[in-house]
Coordinates of C-alpha atoms and ligand atoms in Angstrom, one line a residue:
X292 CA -21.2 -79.2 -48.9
X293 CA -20.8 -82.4 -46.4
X294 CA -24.1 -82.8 -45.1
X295 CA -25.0 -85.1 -42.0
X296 CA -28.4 -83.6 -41.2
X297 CA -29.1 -84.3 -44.8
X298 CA -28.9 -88.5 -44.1
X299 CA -32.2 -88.3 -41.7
X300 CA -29.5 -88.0 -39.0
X301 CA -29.8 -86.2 -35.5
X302 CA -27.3 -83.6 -34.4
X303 CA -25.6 -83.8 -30.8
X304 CA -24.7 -81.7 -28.7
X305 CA -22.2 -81.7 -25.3
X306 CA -22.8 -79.3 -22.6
X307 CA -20.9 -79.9 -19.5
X308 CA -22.4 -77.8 -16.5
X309 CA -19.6 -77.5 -14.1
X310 CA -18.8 -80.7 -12.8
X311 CA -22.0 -82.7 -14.1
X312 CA -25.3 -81.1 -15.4
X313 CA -26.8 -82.9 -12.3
X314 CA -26.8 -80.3 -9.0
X315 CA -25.8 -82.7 -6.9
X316 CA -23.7 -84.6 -9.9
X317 CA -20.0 -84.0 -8.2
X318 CA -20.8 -85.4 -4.6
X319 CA -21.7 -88.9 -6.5
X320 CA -19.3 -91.6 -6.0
X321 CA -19.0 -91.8 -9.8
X322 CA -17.5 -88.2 -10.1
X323 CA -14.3 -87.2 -10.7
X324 CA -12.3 -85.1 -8.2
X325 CA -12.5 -82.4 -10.7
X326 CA -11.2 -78.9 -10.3
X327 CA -13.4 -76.2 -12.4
X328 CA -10.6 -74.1 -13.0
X329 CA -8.4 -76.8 -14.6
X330 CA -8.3 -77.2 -18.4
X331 CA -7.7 -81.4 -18.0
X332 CA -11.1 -81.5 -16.9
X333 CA -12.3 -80.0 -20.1
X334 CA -10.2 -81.1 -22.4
X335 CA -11.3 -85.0 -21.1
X336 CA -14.7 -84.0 -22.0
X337 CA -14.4 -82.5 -25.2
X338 CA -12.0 -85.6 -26.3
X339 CA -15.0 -87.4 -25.1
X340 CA -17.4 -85.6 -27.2
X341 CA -15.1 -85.6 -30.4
X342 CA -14.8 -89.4 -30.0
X343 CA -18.5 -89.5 -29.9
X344 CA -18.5 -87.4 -33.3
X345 CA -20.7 -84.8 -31.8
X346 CA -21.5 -82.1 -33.4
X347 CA -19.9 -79.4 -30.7
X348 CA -19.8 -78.6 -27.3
X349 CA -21.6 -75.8 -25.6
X350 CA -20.2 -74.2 -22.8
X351 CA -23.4 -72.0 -21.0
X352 CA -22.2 -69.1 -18.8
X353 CA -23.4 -66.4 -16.5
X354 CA -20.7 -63.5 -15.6
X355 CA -22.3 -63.5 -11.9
X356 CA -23.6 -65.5 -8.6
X357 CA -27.7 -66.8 -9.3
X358 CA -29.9 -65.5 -7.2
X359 CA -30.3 -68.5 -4.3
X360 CA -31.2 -67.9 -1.0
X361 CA -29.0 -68.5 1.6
X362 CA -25.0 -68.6 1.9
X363 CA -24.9 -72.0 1.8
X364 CA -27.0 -72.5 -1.5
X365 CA -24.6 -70.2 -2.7
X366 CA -21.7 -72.6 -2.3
X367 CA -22.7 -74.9 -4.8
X368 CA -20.6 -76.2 -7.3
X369 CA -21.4 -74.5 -10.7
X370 CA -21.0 -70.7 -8.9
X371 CA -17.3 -71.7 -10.7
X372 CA -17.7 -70.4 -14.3
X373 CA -14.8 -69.5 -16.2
X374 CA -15.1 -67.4 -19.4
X375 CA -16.2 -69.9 -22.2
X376 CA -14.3 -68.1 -25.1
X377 CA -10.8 -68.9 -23.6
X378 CA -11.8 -72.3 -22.7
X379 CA -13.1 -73.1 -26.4
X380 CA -9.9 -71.4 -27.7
X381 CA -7.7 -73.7 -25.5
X382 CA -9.9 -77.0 -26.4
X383 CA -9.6 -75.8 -30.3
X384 CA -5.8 -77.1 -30.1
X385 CA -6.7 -80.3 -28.3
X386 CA -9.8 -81.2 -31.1
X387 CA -10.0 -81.0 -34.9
X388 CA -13.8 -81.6 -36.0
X389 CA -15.6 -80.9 -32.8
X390 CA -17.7 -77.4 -32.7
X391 CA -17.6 -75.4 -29.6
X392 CA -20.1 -72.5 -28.9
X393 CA -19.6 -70.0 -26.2
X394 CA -22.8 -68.6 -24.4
X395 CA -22.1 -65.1 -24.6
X396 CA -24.6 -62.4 -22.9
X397 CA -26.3 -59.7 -25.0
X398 CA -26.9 -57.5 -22.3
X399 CA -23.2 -57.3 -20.2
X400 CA -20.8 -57.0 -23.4
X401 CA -20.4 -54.7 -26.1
X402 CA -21.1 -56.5 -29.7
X403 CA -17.5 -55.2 -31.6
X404 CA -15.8 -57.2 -28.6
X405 CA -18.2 -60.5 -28.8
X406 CA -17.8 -60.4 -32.5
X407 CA -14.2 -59.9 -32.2
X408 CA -13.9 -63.0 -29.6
X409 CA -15.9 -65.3 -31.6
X410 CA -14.1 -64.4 -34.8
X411 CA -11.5 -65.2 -33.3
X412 CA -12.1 -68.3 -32.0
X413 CA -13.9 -69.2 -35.7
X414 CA -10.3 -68.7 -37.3
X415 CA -8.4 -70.2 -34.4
X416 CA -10.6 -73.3 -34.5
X417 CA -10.5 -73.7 -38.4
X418 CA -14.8 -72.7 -38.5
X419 CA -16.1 -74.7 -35.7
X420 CA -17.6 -71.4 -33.5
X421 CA -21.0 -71.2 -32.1
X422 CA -22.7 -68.3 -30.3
X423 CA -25.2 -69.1 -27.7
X424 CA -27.1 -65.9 -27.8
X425 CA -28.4 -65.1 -24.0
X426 CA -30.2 -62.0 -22.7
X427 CA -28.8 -63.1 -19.2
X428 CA -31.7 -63.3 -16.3
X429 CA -29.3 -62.7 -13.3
X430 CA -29.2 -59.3 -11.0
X431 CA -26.2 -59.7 -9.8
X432 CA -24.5 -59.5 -13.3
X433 CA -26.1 -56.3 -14.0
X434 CA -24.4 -55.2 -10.4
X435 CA -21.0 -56.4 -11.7
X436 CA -21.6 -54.0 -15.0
X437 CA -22.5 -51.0 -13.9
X438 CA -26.2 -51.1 -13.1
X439 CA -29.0 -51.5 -9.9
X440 CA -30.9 -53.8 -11.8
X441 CA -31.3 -55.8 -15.0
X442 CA -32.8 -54.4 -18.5
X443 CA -36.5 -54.9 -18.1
X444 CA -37.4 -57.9 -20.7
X445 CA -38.6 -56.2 -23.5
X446 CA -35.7 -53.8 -23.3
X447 CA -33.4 -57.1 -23.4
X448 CA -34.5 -58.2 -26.2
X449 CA -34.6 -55.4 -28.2
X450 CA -31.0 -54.8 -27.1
X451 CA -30.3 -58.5 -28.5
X452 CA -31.7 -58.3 -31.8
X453 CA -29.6 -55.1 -32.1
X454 CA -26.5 -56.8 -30.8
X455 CA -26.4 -59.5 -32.9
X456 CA -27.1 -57.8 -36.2
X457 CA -24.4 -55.3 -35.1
X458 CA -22.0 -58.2 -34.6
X459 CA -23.2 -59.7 -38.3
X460 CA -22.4 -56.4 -39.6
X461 CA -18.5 -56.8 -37.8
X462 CA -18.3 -60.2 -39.6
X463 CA -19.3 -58.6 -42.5
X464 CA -16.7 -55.9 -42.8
X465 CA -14.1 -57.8 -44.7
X466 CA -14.8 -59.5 -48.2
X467 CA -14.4 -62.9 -47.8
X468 CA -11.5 -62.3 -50.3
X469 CA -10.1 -59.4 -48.7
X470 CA -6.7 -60.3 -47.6
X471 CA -4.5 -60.0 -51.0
X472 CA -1.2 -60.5 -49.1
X473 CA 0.5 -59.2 -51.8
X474 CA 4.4 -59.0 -51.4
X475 CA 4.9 -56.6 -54.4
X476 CA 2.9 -53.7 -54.1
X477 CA 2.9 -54.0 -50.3
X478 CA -1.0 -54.1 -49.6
X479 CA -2.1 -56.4 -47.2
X480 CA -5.6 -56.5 -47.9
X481 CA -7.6 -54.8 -50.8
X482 CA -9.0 -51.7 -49.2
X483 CA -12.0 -51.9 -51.8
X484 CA -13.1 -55.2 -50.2
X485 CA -13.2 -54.1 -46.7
X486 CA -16.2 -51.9 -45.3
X487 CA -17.2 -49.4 -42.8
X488 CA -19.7 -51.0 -40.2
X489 CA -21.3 -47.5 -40.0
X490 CA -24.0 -48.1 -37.5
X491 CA -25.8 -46.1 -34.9
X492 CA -28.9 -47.5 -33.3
X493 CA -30.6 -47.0 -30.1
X494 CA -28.3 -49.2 -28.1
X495 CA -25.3 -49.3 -29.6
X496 CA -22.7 -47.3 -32.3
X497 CA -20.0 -48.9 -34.1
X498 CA -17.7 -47.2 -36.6
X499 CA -15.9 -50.9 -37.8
X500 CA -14.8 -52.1 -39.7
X501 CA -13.7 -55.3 -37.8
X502 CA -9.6 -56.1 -37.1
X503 CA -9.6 -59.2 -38.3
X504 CA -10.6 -61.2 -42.4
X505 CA -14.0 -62.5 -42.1
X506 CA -14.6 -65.8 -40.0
X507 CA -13.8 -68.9 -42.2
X508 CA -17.7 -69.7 -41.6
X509 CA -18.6 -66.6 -42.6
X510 CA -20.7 -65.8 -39.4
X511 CA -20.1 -68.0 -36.2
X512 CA -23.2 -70.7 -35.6
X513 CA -25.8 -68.4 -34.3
X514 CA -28.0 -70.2 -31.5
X515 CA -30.1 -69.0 -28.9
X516 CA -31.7 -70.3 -26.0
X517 CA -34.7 -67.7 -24.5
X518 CA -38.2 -69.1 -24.2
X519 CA -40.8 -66.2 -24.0
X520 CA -42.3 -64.9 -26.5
X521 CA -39.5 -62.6 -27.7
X522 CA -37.3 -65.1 -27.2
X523 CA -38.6 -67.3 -30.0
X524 CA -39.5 -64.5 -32.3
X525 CA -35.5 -63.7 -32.1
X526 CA -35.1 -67.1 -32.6
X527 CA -37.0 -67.1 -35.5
X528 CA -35.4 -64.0 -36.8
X529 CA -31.9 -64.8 -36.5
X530 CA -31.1 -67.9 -35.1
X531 CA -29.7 -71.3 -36.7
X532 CA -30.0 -73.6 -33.3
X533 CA -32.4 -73.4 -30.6
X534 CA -31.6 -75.2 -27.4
X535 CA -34.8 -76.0 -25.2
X536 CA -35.5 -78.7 -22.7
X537 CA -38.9 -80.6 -22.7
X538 CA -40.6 -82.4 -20.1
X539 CA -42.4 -84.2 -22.1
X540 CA -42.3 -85.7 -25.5
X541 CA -46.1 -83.7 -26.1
X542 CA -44.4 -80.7 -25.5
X543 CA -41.4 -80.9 -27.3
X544 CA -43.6 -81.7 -30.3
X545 CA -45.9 -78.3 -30.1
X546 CA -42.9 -76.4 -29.3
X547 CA -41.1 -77.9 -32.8
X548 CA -44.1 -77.4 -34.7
X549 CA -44.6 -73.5 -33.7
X550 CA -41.0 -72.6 -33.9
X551 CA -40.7 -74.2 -37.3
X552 CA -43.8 -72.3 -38.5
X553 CA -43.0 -69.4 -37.0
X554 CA -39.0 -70.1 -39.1
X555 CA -40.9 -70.1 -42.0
X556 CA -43.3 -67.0 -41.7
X557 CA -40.2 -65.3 -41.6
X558 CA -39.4 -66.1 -45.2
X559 CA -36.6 -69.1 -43.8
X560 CA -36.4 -72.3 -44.8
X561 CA -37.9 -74.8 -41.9
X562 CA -34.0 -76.8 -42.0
X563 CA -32.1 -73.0 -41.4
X564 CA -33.1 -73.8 -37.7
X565 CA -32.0 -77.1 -36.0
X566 CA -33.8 -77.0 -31.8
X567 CA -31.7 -79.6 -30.0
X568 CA -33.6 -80.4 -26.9
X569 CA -31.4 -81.0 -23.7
X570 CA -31.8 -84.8 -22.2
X571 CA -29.7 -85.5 -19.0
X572 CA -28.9 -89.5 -19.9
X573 CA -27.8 -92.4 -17.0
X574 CA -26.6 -95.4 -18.5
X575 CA -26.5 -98.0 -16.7
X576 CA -25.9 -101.8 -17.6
X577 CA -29.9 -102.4 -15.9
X578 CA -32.8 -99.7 -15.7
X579 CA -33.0 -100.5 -12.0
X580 CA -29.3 -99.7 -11.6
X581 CA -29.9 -96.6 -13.6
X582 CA -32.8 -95.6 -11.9
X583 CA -31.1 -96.4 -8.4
X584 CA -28.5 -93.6 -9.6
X585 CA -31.0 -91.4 -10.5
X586 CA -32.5 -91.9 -7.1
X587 CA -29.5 -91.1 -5.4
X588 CA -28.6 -88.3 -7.2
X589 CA -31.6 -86.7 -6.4
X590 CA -31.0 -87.7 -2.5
X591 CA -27.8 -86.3 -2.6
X592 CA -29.4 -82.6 -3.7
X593 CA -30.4 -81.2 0.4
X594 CA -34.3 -79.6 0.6
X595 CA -33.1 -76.0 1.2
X596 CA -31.2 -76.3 -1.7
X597 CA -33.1 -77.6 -4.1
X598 CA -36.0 -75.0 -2.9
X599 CA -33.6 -72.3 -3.4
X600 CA -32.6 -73.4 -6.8
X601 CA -36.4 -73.8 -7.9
X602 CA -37.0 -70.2 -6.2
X603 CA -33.9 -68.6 -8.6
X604 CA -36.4 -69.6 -11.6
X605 CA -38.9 -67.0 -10.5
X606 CA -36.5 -64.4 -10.0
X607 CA -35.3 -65.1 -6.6
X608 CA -38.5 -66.3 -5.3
X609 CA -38.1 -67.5 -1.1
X610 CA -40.3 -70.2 -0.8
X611 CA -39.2 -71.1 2.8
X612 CA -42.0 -69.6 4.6
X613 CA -44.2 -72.4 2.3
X614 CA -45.5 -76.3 3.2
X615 CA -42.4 -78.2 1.2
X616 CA -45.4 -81.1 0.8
X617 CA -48.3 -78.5 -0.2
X618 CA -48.6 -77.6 -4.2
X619 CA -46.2 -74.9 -6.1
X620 CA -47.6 -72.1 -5.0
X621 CA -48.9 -68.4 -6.9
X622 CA -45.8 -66.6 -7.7
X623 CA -45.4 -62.9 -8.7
X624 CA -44.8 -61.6 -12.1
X625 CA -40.7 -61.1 -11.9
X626 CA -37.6 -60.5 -14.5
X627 CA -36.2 -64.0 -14.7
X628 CA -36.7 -66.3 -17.7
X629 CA -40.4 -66.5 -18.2
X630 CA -40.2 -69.5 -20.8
X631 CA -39.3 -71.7 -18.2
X632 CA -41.3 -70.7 -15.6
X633 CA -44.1 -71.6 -17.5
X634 CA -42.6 -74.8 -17.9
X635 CA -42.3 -75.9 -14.5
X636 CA -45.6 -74.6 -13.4
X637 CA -47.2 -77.0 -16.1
X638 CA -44.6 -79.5 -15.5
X639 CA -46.1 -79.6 -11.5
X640 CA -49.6 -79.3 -12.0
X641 CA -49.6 -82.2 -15.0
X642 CA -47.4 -84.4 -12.6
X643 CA -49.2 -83.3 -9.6
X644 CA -46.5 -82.5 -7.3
X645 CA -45.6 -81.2 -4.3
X646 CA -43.6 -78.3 -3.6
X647 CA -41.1 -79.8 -3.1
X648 CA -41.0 -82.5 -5.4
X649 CA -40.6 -79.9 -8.2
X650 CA -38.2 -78.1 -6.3
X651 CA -36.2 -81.7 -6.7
X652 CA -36.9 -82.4 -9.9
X653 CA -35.9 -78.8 -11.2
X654 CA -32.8 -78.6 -9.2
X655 CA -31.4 -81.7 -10.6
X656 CA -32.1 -81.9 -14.2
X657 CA -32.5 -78.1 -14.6
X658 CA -35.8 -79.0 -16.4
X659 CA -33.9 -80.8 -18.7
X660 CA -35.3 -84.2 -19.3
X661 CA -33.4 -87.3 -17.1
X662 CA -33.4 -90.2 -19.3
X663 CA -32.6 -93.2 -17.1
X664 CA -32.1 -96.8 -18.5
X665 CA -30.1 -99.1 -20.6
X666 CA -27.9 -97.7 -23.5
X667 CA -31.0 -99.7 -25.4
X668 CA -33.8 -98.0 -23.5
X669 CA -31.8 -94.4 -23.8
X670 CA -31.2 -94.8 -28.0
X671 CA -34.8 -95.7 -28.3
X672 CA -35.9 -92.8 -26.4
X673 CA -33.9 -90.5 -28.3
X674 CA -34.8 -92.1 -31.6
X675 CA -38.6 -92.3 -30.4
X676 CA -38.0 -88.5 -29.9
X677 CA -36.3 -87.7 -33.0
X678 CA -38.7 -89.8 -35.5
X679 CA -41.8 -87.7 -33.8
X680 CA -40.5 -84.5 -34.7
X681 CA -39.7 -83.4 -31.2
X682 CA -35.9 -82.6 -31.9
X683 CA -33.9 -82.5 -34.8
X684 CA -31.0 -83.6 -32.2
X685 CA -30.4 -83.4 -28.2
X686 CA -28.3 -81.3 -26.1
X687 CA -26.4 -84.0 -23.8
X688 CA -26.0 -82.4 -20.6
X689 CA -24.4 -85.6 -18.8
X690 CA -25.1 -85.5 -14.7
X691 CA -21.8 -86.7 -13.8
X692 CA -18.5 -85.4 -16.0
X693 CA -16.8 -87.0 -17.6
X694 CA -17.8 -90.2 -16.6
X695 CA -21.2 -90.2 -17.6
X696 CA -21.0 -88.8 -21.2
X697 CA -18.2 -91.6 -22.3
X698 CA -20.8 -93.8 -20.7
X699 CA -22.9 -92.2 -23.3
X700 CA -20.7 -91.9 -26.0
X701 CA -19.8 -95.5 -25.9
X702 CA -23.0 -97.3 -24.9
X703 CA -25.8 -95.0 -26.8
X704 CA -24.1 -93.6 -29.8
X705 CA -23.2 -96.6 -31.4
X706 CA -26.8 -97.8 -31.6
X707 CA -27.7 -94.9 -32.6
X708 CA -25.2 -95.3 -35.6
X709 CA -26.1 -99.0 -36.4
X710 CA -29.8 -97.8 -36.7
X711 CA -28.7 -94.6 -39.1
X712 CA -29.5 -92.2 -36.6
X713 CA -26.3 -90.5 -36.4
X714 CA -22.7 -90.3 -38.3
X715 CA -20.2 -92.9 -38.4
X716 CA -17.8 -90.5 -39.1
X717 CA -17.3 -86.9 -39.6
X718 CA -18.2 -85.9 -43.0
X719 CA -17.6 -82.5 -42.8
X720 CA -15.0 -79.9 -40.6
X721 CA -16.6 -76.5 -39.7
X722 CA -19.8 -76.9 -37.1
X723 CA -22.0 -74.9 -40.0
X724 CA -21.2 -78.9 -42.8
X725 CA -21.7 -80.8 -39.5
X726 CA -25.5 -78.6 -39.1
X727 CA -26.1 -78.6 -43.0
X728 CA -26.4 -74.9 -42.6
X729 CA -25.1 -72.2 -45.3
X730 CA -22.7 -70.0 -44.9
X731 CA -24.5 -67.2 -44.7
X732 CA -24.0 -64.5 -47.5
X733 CA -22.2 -61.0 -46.9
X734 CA -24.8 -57.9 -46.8
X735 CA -22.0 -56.6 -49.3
X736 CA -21.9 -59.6 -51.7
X737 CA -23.1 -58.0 -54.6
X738 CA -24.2 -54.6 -53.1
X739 CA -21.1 -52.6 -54.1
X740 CA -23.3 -49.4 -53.3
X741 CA -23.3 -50.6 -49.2
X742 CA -19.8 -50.3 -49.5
X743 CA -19.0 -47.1 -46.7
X744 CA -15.4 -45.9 -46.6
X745 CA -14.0 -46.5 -42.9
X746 CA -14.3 -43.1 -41.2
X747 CA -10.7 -43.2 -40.2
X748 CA -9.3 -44.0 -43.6
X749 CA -10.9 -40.6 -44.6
X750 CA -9.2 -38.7 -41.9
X751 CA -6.5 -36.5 -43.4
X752 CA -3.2 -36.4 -41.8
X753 CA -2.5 -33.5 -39.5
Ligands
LIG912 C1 -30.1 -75.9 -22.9 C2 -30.2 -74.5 -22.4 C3 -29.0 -73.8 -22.1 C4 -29.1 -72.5 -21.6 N1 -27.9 -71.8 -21.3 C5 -27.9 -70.6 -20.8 C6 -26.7 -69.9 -20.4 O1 -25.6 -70.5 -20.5 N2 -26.7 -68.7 -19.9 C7 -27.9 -68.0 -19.7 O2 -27.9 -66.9 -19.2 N3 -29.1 -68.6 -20.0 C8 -29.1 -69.9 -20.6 N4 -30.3 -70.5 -20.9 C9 -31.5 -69.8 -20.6 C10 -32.0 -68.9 -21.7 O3 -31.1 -68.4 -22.6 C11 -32.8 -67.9 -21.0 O4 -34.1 -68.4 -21.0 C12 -32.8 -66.5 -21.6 O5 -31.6 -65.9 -21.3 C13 -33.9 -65.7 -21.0 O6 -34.8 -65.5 -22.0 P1 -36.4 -66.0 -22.0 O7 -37.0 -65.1 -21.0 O8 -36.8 -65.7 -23.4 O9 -36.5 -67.4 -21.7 C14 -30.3 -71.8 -21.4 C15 -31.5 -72.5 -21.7 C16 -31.5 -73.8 -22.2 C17 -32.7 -74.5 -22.5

């Protein structure tokens, strides 16, 4: 199999966040006058990203409004989310090596129709689909399916693990040779080769088998994104690419270490998970032009908003009623995603700042890491990163699209290149040679007593 990971090379990844990963990205000069809903917009960034050789873009999603206070924080820019799957499918035509992984939510969908979607996409895009597996944190996306309030956290993930394996069990419902195509007898597919799915579980049951061959990669890239304790246990279960964000290098490095060992008490090789770390990058052609931009940027984000933003970490948390110049104050236990949480409480007290200092800082980079300097300065960062085992590559989540990731893409990735640190060319075509990662093995390779007859095929005719 082409291998780049193989070469001591780091992986990368896009992820465009509405208009700019930055909150305040789009009101910069620098931005583009970009409408959300139009496909150009994206189409410019993954062009960008392909001519960067990177290894896919990731399109996050959320299928409701976060939980801000106010009206006004609600009218910020990345409420506009459009359903990642039919983007990726669209961009698929417009690219030919670049992978593209859709966040899709374990707890508002049903896993024959995710599998179904992302099977699709892996045959429409010639293997290069990803899954970004999230439990969703938001109440209001529970209220748009069906329910008064999200699963509680525990319920989440056990509804996840479920989900996913369910959805494996879809892909696995057609023998990678099934389809026969045979003119003469007439028989599409060889009815011997294709299985029922068969399950019923606490959360879910699904007859199968699947409409559709198995996906060219066998199983779409599986990644995953939660950081609580059941998060990374999933992770460690059943995932092939973590996404986290680091504040600091120190972190990044315990966080790799325990995820790796905890890869490997599950019986997995430490290289079946990549963790890509998410770094927001401004290039500029001087750190102090750089860091001006970053300055401004985080000028440009207003106070109630950024407080508002910092309170939809902890679950919706108002912290108007607080001194904006006092510290982060105690916050209740609450639903929303507890790994980060942790992470900007630590984040504050080692920095030692204010209210709303964090508030800024966490409304602009998301907790994602601003890297701010020359394309030099930004490579050796990365590589600095990289060679200390803090990432085996880095999520680029650009502040302002598309301008700032070709800035990226042309300034930082070829010095990255001319040190060995990444590709000089594609090697490989589905997003599973760009990872070095196996297709993964059908439950029924091998196991002809798994094979269940589909329930309908035994129906007799009326
Ligand atoms: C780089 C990155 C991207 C993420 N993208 C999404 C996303 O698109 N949608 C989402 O609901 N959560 C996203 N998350 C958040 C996690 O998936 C979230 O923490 C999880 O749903 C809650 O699980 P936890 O309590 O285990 O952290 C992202 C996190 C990171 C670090």
């Amino acid at each position: 199999m082409a291998d780049d990971v193989a070469a001591g090379q780091m992986s990368l990844f896009a992820m465009p966040m509405g208009s700019g990963a930055h909150a305040a990205g789009w009101r910069h000069p620098l931005a583009a006058p970009s409408r959300l809903t139009d496909i150009g917009h994206y189409r410019a960034i993954a062009e960008i990203a392909e001519r960067g050789l990177f290894d896919a873009l990731f399109l996050a999603d959320a299928q409701g409004f976060r939980p801000v206070a106010g009206r006004e924080a609600y009218a910020a820019v990345d409420a506009v989310r459009m359903d990642p799957v039919t983007v990726l499918g669209a961009l698929s035509m417009v690219t030919d090596r670049l992978g593209l992984i859709a966040t899709l939510s374990t707890s508002f969908n049903e896993p024959y129709s995710a599998a179904r979607r992302l099977a699709t996409l892996d045959h429409v895009s010639g293997g290069r689909a990803g899954w970004n597996v999230v439990t969703s944190t938001t109440e209001n996306e529970a209220h748009n399916f069906g329910r008064d309030a999200h699963y509680g956290h525990a319920e989440r993930y056990a509804r996840a693990e479920e989900f996913v394996e369910v959805a494996r069990a879809v892909w696995d419902s057609w023998d990678g040779d099934g389809v026969t195509a045979d003119k003469a007898s007439g028989r599409y597919f060889d009815p011997d080769k294709v299985h029922a799915v068969a399950h019923a579980g606490a959360h879910f049951r699904v007859a199968g088998p699947a409409t559709m061959p198995r996906p060219p990669q066998g199983h779409p890239v599986i990644v995953q994104a939660g950081a609580s304790e059941a998060g990374l246990a999933m992770a460690a279960r059943m995932a092939e690419a973590v996404f986290t964000s680091h504040p600091s290098l120190e972190s990044a490095v315990a966080f790799y270490g325990l995820l790796k060992g905890q890869v490997e008490a599950m019986g997995r090789p430490r290289d079946a998970l990549k963790i890509l770390t998410a770094v927001q990058p401004i290039v500029a052609e001087t750190t102090a032009e750089a860091v001006a931009i970053a300055d401004e940027l985080e000028a440009l984000i207003p106070t109630e908003l950024a407080l508002s933003l910092l309170g939809m970490q902890f679950g919706g948390f108002d912290f108007a009623g607080f001194d904006p110049d006092g510290p982060l104050p105690a916050i209740p236990p609450n639903n929303a995603s507890k790994g980060s949480q942790t992470r900007i409480i630590e984040h504050a007290a080692r920095e030692g700042m204010s209210l709303v200092q964090i508030a800024r800082h966490v409304a602009g980079g998301r907790t994602s890491k601003t890297l701010a300097g020359t394309a030099e300065e930004v490579a050796d960062e990365l590589a600095r990163w990289f060679r200390a085992g803090a990432a085996d590559g880095f999520v680029i989540a650009a502040p302002i699209l598309p301008d700032m990731l070709a800035q990226f893409v042309d300034g930082v990735v070829p010095i990255l290149q001319a040190r060995g640190l990444f590709r000089d060319r594609y090697r490989g075509r589905t997003l599973r040679e760009h990872l070095g990662l196996a297709v993964p093995a059908s439950r029924h390779d091998g196991h002809p007593e798994r094979h269940v007859e589909p329930e309908i095929w035994q129906r007799k005719k009326p």
